[in-house]
mmCIF file of N, CA and C in Angstrom:
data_model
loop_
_atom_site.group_PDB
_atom_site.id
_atom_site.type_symbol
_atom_site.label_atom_id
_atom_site.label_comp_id
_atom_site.label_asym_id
_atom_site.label_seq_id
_atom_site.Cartn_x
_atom_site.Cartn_y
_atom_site.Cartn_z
ATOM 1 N N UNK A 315 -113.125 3.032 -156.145
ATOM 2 C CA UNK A 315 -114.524 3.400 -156.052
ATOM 3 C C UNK A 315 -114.989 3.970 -157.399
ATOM 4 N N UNK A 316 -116.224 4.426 -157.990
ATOM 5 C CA UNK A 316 -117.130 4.633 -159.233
ATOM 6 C C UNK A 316 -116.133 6.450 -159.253
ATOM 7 N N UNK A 317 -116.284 6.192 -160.359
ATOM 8 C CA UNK A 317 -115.843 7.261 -160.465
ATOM 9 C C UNK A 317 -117.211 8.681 -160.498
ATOM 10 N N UNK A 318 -117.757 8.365 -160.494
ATOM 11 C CA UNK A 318 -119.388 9.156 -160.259
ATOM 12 C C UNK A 318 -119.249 9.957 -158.746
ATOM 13 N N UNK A 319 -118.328 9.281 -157.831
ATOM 14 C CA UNK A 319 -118.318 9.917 -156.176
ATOM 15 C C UNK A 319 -117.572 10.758 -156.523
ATOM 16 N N UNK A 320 -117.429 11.822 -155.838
ATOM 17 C CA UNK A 320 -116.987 13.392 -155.714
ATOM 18 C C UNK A 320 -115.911 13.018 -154.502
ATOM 19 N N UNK A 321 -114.784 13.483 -155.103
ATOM 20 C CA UNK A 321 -113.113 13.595 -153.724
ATOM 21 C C UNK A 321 -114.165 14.109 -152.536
ATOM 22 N N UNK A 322 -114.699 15.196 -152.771
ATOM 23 C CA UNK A 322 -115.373 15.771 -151.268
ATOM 24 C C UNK A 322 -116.663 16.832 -151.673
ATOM 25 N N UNK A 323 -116.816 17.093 -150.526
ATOM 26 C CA UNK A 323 -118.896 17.767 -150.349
ATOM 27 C C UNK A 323 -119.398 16.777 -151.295
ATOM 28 N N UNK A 324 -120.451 17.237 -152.410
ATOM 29 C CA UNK A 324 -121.220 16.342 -152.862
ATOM 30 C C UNK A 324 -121.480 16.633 -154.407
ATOM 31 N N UNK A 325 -122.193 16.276 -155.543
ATOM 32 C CA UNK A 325 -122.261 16.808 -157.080
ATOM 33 C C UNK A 325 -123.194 15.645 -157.204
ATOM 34 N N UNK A 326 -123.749 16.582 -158.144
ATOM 35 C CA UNK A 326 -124.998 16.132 -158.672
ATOM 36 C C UNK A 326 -124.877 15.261 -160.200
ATOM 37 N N UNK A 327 -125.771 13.986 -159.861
ATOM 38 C CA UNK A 327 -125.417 12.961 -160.890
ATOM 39 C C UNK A 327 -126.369 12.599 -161.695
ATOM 40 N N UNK A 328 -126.784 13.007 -162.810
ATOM 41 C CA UNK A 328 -127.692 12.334 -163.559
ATOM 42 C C UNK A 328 -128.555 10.943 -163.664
ATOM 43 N N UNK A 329 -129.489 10.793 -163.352
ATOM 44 C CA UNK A 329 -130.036 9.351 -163.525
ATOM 45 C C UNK A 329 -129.807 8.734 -164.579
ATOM 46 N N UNK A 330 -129.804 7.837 -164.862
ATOM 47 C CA UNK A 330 -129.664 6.829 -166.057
ATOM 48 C C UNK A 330 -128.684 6.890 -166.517
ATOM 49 N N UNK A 331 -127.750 7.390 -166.335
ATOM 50 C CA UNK A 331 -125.874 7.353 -166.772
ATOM 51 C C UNK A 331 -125.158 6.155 -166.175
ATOM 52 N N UNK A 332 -124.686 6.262 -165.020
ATOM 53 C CA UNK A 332 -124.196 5.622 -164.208
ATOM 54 C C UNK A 332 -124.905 4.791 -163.255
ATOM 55 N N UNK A 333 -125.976 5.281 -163.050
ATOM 56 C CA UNK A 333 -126.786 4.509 -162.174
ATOM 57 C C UNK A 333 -128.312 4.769 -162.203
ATOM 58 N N UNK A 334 -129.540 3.960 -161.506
ATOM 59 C CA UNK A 334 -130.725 4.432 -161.737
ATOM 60 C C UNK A 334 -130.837 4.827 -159.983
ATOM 61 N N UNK A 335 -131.772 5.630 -160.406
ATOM 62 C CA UNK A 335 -132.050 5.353 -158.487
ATOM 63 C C UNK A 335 -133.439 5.599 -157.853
ATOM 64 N N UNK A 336 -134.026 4.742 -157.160
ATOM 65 C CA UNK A 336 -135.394 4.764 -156.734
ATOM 66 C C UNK A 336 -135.572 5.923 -155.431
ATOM 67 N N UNK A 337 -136.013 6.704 -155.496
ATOM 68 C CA UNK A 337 -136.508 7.687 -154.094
ATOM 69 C C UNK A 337 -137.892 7.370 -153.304
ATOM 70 N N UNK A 338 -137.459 7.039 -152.308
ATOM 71 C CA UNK A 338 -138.470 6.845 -151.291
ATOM 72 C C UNK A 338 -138.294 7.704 -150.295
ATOM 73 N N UNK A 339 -139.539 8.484 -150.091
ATOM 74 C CA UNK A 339 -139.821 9.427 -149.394
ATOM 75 C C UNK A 339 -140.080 9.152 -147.278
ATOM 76 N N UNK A 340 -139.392 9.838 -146.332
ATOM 77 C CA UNK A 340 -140.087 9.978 -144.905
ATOM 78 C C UNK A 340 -139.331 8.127 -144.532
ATOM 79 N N UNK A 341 -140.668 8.053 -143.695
ATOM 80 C CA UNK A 341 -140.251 6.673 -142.735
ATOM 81 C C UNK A 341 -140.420 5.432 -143.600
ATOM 82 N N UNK A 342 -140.927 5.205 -144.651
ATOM 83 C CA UNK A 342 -141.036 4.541 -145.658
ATOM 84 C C UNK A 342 -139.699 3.910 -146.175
ATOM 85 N N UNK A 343 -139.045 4.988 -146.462
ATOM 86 C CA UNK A 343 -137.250 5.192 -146.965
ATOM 87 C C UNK A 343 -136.787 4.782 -145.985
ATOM 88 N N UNK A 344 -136.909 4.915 -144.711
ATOM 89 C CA UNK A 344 -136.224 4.135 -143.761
ATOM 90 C C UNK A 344 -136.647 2.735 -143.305
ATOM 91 N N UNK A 345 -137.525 3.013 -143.352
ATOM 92 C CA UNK A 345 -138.354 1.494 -143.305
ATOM 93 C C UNK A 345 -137.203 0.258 -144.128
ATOM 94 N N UNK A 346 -137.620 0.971 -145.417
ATOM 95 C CA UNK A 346 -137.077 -0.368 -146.724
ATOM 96 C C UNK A 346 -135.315 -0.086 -146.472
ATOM 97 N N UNK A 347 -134.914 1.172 -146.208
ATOM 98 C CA UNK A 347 -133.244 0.578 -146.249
ATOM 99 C C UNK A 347 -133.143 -0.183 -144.626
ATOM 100 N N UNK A 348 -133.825 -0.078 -143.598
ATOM 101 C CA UNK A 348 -133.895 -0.618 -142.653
ATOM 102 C C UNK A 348 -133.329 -2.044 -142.953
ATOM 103 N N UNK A 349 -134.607 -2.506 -143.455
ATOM 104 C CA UNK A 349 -134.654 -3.806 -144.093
ATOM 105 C C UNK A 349 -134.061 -4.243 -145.136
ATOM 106 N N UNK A 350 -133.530 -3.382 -145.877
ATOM 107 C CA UNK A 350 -132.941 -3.841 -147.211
ATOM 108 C C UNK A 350 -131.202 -4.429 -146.117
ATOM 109 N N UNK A 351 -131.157 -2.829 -145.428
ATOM 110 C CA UNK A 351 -129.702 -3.557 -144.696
ATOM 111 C C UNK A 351 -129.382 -5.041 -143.913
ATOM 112 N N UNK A 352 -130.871 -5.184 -143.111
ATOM 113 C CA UNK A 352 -130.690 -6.103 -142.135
ATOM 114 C C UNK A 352 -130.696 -7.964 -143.457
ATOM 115 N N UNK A 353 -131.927 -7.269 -144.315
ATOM 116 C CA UNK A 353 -131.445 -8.984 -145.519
ATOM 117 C C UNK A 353 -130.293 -9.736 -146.155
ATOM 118 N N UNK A 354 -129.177 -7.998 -146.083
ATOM 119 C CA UNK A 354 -127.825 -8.182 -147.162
ATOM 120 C C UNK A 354 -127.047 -8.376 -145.773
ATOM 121 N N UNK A 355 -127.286 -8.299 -144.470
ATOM 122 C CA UNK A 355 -126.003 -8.384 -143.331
ATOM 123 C C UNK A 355 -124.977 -7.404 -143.976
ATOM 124 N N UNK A 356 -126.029 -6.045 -143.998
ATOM 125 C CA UNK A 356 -125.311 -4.374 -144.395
ATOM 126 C C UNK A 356 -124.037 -4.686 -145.304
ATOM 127 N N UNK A 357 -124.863 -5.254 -146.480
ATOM 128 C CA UNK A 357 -124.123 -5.214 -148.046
ATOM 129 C C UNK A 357 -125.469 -5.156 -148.782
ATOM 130 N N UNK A 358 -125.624 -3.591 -148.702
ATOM 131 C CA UNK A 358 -126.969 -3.602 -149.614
ATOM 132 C C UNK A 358 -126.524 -2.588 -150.974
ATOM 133 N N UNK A 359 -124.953 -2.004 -150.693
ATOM 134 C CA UNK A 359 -124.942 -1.531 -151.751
ATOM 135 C C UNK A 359 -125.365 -0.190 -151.833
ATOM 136 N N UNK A 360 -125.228 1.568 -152.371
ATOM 137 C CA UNK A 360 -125.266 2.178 -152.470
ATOM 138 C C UNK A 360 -126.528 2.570 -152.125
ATOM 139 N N UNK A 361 -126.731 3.658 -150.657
ATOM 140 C CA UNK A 361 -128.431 4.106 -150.579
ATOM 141 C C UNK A 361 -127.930 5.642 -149.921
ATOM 142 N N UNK A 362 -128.339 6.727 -150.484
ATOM 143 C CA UNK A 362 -127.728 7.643 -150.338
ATOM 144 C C UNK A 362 -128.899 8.612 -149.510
ATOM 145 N N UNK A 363 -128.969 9.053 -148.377
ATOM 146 C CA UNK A 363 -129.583 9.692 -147.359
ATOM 147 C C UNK A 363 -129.695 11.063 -147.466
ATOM 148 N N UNK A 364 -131.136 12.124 -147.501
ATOM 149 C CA UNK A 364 -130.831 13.330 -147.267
ATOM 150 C C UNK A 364 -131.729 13.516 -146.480
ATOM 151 N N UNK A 365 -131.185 14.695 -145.809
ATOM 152 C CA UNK A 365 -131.139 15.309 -144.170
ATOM 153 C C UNK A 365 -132.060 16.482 -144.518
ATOM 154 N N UNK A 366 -132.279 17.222 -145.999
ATOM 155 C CA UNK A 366 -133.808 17.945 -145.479
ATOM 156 C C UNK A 366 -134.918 17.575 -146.299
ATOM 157 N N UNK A 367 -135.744 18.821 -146.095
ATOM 158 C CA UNK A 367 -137.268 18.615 -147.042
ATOM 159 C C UNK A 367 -137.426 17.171 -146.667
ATOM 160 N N UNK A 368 -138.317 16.170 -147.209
ATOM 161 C CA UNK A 368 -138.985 15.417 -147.037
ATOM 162 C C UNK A 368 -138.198 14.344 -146.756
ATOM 163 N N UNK A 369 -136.835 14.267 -146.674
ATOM 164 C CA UNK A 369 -135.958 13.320 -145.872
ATOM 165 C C UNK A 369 -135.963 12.205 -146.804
ATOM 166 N N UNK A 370 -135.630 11.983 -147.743
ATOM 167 C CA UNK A 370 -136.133 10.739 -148.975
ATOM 168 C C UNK A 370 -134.114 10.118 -148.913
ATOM 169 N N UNK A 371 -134.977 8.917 -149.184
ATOM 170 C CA UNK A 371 -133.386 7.681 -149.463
ATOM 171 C C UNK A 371 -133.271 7.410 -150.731
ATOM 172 N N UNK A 372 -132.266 7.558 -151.455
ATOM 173 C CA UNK A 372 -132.487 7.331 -152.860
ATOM 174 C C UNK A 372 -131.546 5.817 -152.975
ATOM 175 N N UNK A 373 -132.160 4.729 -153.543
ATOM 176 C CA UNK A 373 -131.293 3.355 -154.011
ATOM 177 C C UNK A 373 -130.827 3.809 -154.896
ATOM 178 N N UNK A 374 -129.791 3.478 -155.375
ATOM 179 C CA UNK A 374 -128.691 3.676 -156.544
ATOM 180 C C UNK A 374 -129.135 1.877 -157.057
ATOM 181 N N UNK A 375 -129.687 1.966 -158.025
ATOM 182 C CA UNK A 375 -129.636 0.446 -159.003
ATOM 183 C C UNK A 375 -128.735 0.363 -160.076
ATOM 184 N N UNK A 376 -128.862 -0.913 -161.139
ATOM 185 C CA UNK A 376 -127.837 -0.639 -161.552
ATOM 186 C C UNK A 376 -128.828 0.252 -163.120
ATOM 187 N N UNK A 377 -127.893 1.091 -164.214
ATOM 188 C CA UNK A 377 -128.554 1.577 -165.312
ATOM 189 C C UNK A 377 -129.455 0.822 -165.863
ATOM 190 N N UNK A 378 -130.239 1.603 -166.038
ATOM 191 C CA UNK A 378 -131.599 0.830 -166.982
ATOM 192 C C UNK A 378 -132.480 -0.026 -166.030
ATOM 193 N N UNK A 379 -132.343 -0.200 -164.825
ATOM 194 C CA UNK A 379 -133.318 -1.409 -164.395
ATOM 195 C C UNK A 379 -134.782 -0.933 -163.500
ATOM 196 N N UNK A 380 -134.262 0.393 -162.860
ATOM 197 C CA UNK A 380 -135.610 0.817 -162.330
ATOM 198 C C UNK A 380 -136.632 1.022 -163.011
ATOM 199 N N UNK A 381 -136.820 1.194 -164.127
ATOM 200 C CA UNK A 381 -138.222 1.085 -165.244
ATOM 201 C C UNK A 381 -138.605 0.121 -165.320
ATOM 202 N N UNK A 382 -138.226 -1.049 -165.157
ATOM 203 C CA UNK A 382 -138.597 -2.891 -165.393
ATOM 204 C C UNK A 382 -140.159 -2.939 -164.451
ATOM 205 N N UNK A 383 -140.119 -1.933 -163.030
ATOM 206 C CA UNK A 383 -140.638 -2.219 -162.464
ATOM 207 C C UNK A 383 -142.561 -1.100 -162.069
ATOM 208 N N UNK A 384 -143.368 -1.479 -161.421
ATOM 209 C CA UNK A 384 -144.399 -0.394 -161.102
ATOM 210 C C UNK A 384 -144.631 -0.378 -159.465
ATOM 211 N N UNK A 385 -143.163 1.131 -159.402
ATOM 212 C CA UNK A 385 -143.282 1.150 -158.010
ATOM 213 C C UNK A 385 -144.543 1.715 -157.449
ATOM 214 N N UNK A 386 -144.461 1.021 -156.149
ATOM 215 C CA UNK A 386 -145.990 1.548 -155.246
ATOM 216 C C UNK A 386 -145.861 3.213 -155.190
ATOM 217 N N UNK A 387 -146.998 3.631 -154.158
ATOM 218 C CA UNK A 387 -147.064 5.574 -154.058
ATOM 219 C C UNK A 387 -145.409 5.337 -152.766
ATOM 220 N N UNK A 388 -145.214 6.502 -153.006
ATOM 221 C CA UNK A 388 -143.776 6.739 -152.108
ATOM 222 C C UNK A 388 -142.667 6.484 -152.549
ATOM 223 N N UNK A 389 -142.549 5.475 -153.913
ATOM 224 C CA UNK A 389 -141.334 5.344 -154.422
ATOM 225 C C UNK A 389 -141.447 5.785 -156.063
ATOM 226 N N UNK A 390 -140.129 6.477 -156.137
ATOM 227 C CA UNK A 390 -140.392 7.582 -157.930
ATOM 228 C C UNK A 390 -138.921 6.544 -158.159
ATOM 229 N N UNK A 391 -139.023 6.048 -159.746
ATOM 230 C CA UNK A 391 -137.759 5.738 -160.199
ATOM 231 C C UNK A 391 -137.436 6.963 -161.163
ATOM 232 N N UNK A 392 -135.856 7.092 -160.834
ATOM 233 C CA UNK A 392 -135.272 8.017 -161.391
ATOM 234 C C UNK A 392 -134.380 7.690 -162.911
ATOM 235 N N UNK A 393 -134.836 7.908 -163.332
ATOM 236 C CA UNK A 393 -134.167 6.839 -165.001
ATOM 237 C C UNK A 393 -133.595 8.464 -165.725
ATOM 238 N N UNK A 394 -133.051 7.972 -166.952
ATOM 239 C CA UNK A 394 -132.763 8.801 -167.678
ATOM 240 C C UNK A 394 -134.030 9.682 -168.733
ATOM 241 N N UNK A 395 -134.374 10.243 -168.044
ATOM 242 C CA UNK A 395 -135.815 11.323 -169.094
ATOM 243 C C UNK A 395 -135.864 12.116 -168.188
ATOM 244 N N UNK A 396 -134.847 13.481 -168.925
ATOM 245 C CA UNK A 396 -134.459 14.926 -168.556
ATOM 246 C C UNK A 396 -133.841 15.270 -167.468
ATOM 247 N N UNK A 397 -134.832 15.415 -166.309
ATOM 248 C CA UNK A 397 -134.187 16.264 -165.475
ATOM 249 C C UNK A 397 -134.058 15.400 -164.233
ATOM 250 N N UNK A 398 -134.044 14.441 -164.157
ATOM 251 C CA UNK A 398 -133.779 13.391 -162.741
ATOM 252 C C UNK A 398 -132.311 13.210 -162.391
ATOM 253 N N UNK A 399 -132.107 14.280 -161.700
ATOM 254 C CA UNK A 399 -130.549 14.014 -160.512
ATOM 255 C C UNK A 399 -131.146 13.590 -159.755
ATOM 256 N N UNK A 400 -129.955 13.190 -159.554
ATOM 257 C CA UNK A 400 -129.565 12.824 -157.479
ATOM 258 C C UNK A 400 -128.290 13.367 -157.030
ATOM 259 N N UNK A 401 -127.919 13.594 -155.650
ATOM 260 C CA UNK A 401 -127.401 14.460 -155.062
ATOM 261 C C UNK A 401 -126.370 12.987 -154.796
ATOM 262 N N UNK A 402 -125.137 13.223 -154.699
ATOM 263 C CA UNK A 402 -124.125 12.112 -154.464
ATOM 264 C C UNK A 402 -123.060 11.996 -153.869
ATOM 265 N N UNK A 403 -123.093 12.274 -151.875
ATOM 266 C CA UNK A 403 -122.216 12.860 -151.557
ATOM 267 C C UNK A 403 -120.515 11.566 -152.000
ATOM 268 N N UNK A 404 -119.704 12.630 -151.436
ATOM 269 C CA UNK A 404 -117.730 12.007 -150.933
ATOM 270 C C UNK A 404 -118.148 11.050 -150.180
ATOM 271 N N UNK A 405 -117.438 10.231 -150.113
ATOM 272 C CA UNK A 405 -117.196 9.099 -149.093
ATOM 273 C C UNK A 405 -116.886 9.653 -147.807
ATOM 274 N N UNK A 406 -116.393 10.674 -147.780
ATOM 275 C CA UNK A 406 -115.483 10.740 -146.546
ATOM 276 C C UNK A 406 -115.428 12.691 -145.917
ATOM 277 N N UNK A 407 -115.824 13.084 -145.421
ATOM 278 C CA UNK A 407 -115.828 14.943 -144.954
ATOM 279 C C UNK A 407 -117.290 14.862 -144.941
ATOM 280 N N UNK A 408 -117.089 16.556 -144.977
ATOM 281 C CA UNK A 408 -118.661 17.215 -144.824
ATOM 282 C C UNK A 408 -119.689 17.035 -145.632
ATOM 283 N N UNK A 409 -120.522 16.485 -146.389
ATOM 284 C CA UNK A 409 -121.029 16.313 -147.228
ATOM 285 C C UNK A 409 -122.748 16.704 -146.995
ATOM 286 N N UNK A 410 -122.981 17.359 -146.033
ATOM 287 C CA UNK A 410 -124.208 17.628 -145.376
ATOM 288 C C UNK A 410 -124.926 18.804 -146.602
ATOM 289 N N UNK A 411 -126.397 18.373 -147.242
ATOM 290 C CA UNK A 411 -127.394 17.449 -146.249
ATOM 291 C C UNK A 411 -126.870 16.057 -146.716
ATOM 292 N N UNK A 412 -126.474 15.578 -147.231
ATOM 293 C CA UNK A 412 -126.565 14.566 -147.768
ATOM 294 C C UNK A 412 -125.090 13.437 -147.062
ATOM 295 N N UNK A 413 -126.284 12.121 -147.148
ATOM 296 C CA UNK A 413 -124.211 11.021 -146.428
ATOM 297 C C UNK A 413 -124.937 9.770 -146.948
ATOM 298 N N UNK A 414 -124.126 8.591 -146.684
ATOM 299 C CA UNK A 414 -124.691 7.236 -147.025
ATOM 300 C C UNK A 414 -125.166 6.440 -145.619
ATOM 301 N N UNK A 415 -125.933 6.201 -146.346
ATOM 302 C CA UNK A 415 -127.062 4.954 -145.372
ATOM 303 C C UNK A 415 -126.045 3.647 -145.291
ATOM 304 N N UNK A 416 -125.615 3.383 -146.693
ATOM 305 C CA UNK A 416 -125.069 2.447 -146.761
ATOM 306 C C UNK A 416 -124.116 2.981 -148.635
ATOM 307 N N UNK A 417 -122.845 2.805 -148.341
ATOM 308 C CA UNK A 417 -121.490 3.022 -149.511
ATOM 309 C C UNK A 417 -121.360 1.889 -150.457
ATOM 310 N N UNK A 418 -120.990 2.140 -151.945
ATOM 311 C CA UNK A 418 -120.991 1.128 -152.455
ATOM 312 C C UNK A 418 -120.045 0.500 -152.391
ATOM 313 N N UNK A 419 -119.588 -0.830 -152.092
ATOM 314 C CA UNK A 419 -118.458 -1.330 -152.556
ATOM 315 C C UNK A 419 -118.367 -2.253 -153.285
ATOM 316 N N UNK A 420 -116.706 -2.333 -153.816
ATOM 317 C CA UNK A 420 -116.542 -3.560 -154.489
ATOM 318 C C UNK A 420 -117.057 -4.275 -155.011
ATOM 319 N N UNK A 421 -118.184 -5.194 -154.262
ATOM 320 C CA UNK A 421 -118.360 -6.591 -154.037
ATOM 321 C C UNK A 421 -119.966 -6.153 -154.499
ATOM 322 N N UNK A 422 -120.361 -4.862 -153.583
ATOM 323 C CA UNK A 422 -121.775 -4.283 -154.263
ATOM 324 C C UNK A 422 -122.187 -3.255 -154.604
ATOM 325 N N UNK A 423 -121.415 -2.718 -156.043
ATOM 326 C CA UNK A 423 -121.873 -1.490 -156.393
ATOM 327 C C UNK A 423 -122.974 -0.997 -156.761
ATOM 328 N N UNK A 424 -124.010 -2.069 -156.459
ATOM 329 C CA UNK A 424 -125.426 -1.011 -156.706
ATOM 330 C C UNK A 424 -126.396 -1.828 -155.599
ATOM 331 N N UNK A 425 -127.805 -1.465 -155.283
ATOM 332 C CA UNK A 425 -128.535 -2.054 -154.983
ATOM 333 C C UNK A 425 -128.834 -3.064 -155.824
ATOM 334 N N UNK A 426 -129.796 -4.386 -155.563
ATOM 335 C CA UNK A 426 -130.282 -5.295 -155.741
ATOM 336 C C UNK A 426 -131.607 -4.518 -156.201
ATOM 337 N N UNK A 427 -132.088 -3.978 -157.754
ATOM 338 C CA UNK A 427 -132.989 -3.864 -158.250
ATOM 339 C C UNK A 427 -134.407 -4.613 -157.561
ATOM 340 N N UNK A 428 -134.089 -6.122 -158.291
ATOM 341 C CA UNK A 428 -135.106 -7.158 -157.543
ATOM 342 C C UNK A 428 -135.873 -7.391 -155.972
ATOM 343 N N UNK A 429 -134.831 -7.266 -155.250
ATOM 344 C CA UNK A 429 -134.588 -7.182 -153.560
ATOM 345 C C UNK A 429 -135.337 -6.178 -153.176
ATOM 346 N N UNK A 430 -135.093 -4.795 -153.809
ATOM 347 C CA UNK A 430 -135.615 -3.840 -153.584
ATOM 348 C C UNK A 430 -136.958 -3.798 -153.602
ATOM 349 N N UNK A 431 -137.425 -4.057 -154.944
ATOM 350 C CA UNK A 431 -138.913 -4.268 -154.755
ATOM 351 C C UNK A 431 -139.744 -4.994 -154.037
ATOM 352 N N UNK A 432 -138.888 -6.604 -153.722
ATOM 353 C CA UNK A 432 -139.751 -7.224 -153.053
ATOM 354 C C UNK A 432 -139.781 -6.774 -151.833
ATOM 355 N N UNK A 433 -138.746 -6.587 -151.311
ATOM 356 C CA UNK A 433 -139.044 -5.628 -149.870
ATOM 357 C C UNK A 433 -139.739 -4.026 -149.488
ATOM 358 N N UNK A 434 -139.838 -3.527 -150.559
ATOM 359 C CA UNK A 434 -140.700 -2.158 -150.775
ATOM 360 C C UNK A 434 -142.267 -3.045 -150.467
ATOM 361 N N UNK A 435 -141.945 -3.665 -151.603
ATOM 362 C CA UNK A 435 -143.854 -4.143 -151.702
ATOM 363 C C UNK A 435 -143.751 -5.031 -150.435
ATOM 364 N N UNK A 436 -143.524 -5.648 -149.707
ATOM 365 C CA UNK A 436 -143.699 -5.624 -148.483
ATOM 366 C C UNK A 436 -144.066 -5.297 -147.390
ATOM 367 N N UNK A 437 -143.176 -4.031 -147.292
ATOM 368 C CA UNK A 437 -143.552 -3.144 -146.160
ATOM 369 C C UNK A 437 -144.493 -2.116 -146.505
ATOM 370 N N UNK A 438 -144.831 -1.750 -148.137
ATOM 371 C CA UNK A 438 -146.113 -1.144 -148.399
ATOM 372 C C UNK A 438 -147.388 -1.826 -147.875
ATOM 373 N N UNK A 439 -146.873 -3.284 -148.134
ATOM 374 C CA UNK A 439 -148.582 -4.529 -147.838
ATOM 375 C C UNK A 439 -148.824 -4.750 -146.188
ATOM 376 N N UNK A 440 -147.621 -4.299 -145.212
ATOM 377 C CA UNK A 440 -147.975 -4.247 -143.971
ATOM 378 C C UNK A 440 -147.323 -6.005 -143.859
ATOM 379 N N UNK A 441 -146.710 -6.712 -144.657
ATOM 380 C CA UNK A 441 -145.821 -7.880 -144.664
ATOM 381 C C UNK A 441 -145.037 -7.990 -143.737
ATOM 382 N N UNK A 442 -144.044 -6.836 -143.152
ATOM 383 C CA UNK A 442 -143.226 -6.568 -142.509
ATOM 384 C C UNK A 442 -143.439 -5.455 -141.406
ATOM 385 N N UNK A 443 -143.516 -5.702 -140.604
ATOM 386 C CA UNK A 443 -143.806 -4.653 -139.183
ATOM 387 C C UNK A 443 -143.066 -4.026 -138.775
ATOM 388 N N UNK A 444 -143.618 -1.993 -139.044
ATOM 389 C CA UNK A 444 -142.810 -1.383 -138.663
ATOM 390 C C UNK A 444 -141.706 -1.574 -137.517
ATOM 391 N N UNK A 445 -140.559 -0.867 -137.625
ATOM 392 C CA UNK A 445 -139.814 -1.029 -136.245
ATOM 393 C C UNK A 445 -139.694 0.061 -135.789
ATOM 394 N N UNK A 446 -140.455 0.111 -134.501
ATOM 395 C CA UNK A 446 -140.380 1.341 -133.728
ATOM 396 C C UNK A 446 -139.403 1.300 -132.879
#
């Protein structure tokens, strides 16, 4: 696994080092990893979940690529300029607030930059119908 994951609880990882990562805020964030999971048949690749304050999903992309793009309101890319962590729990124990939506592996260590957006801008345009 990346060496960026923590043996256990969780540590805080700089944006734009190792990875970029898009934050989407509330039901929105669930919305798009909803869907991001059900497109990849849950190989979507690193989406890391927190449990307070405004409940936001952060995509892990790969370095450098979340700036390429002009995310809609609800999604902030987290790049390298200053102070943009993300919280990054262990694979495996207590790691609360924070756990994975979906773990990276192997085969997909980051989100699908591209994927991401088109399915964000999607379910921003009302393309895709909530699932209640």
């Amino acid at each position: 696994m990346p060496s960026w994951i923590p043996a256990n609880g969780h540590a805080l990882r700089h944006a734009g080092i190792h990875f970029d990562a898009v934050r989407i805020t509330g039901s929105l964030g669930e919305q798009v990893a909803y869907e991001l999971m059900q497109f990849t048949d849950f190989q979507a690749g690193p989406i890391v979940r927190s449990s307070i304050g405004m409940r936001s999903m952060y995509f892990l992309v790969p370095p450098g690529t979340a700036r390429a793009y002009r995310w809609p309101a609800g999604a902030d890319a987290l790049t390298r300029k200053g102070s943009d962590f993300v919280g990054v729990p262990a694979l495996h124990g207590m790691t609360y607030p924070l756990d994975w939506r979906s773990a990276p592996t192997v085969q997909e260590p980051f989100v699908e930059t591209a994927l991401l957006f088109e399915l964000l801008t999607k379910v921003v345009a009302d393309e895709i119908p909530a699932v209640r």
